[in-house]
PDB file of C-alpha atoms in Angstrom:
ATOM      1  CA  MET A   9      95.716-115.119 119.354  1.00 58.00           C
ATOM      2  CA  GLY A  10      98.619-113.100 117.520  1.00 74.00           C
ATOM      3  CA  GLU A  11      97.512-109.787 119.122  1.00 88.00           C
ATOM      4  CA  ILE A  12      99.421-108.727 122.432  1.00 86.00           C
ATOM      5  CA  SER A  13      97.059-106.473 124.522  1.00 93.00           C
ATOM      6  CA  ILE A  14      97.795-104.314 127.445  1.00 94.00           C
ATOM      7  CA  THR A  15      96.094-106.762 129.647  1.00 94.00           C
ATOM      8  CA  LYS A  16      98.169-109.644 128.350  1.00 94.00           C
ATOM      9  CA  LEU A  17     101.286-107.766 129.363  1.00 93.00           C
ATOM     10  CA  LEU A  18     100.095-106.619 132.909  1.00 95.00           C
ATOM     11  CA  VAL A  19      99.153-110.414 133.446  1.00 95.00           C
ATOM     12  CA  VAL A  20     102.600-111.541 132.485  1.00 94.00           C
ATOM     13  CA  ALA A  21     104.228-108.707 134.650  1.00 91.00           C
ATOM     14  CA  ALA A  22     102.253-109.932 137.546  1.00 93.00           C
ATOM     15  CA  LEU A  23     103.211-113.412 137.171  1.00 93.00           C
ATOM     16  CA  ILE A  24     106.975-112.486 136.927  1.00 90.00           C
ATOM     17  CA  VAL A  25     106.681-110.310 140.219  1.00 90.00           C
ATOM     18  CA  LEU A  26     104.864-113.307 141.682  1.00 92.00           C
ATOM     19  CA  VAL A  27     107.572-115.906 140.616  1.00 91.00           C
ATOM     20  CA  PHE A  28     110.716-113.710 141.104  1.00 88.00           C
ATOM     21  CA  GLY A  29     109.424-111.320 143.882  1.00 89.00           C
ATOM     22  CA  THR A  30     110.041-107.526 144.145  1.00 86.00           C
ATOM     23  CA  LYS A  31     113.666-107.720 146.067  1.00 88.00           C
ATOM     24  CA  LYS A  32     114.992-110.057 143.250  1.00 89.00           C
ATOM     25  CA  LEU A  33     113.721-107.807 140.382  1.00 86.00           C
ATOM     26  CA  ARG A  34     115.081-104.701 142.038  1.00 88.00           C
ATOM     27  CA  THR A  35     118.612-106.116 142.343  1.00 92.00           C
ATOM     28  CA  LEU A  36     118.350-107.307 138.677  1.00 89.00           C
ATOM     29  CA  GLY A  37     117.479-104.168 137.541  1.00 88.00           C
ATOM     30  CA  GLY A  38     120.237-102.498 139.522  1.00 91.00           C
ATOM     31  CA  ASP A  39     122.669-104.924 138.280  1.00 93.00           C
ATOM     32  CA  LEU A  40     121.477-104.357 134.677  1.00 93.00           C
ATOM     33  CA  GLY A  41     121.887-100.651 135.137  1.00 93.00           C
ATOM     34  CA  THR A  42     125.453-101.145 136.228  1.00 94.00           C
ATOM     35  CA  ALA A  43     126.365-103.484 133.223  1.00 95.00           C
ATOM     36  CA  ILE A  44     124.968-100.754 130.831  1.00 95.00           C
ATOM     37  CA  LYS A  45     127.160 -98.054 132.622  1.00 94.00           C
ATOM     38  CA  GLY A  46     130.092-100.134 132.739  1.00 93.00           C
ATOM     39  CA  PHE A  47     129.619-100.839 128.864  1.00 93.00           C
ATOM     40  CA  LYS A  48     129.195 -97.029 128.026  1.00 92.00           C
ATOM     41  CA  LYS A  49     132.089 -96.098 129.938  1.00 91.00           C
ATOM     42  CA  ALA A  50     134.342 -98.767 128.269  1.00 89.00           C
ATOM     43  CA  MET A  51     133.073 -97.478 124.940  1.00 87.00           C
ATOM     44  CA  ASN A  52     133.804 -93.837 125.718  1.00 87.00           C
ATOM     45  CA  ASP A  53     137.317 -94.769 127.265  1.00 85.00           C
ATOM     46  CA  ASP A  54     138.063 -96.933 124.192  1.00 77.00           C
ATOM     47  CA  ASP A  55     137.324 -94.144 121.738  1.00 75.00           C
ATOM     48  CA  THR A  56     139.434 -91.556 123.953  1.00 76.00           C
ATOM     49  CA  THR A  57     142.294 -93.868 123.891  1.00 74.00           C
ATOM     50  CA  ALA A  58     142.343 -94.378 120.090  1.00 69.00           C
ATOM     51  CA  LYS A  59     141.849 -90.556 119.559  1.00 70.00           C
ATOM     52  CA  LYS A  60     144.839 -90.051 121.962  1.00 68.00           C
ATOM     53  CA  SER A  61     147.183 -92.554 120.176  1.00 66.00           C
ATOM     54  CA  ALA A  62     146.127 -90.999 116.815  1.00 62.00           C
ATOM     55  CA  ALA A  63     147.129 -87.493 117.765  1.00 59.00           C
ATOM     56  CA  GLU A  64     150.507 -88.703 119.457  1.00 62.00           C
ATOM     57  CA  ASP A  65     151.464 -90.463 116.201  1.00 60.00           C
ATOM     58  CA  ILE A  66     154.332 -88.586 114.507  1.00 60.00           C
ATOM     59  CA  PRO A  67     154.315 -88.276 110.838  1.00 62.00           C
ATOM     60  CA  ALA A  68     157.215 -89.676 108.964  1.00 60.00           C
ATOM     61  CA  GLU A  69     159.623 -87.423 107.336  1.00 67.00           C
ATOM     62  CA  ARG A  70     159.270 -87.160 103.661  1.00 70.00           C
ATOM     63  CA  ILE A  71     162.355 -88.158 101.857  1.00 71.00           C
ATOM     64  CA  THR A  72     162.849 -86.771  98.469  1.00 76.00           C
ATOM     65  CA  HIS A  73     165.516 -87.692  95.879  1.00 72.00           C
ATOM     66  CA  LYS A  74     168.072 -85.068  95.299  1.00 72.00           C
ATOM     67  CA  GLU A  75     170.004 -85.125  91.778  1.00 64.00           C
TER      68      GLU A  75
END
């Protein structure tokens, strides 16, 4: 009972297709792909912005005590 075989996976996949239909699954897959692309783009934009702001920071002038 604890073993998951290929035939069990195929039966579950067939039931999912019968319940939801191929059109619904296609749009769900497209939406999921768009969400992943948007997430990756946001992560890359965040890294780029962080690197840009770090490069633009001007180091403070060193103050020395003169005697």
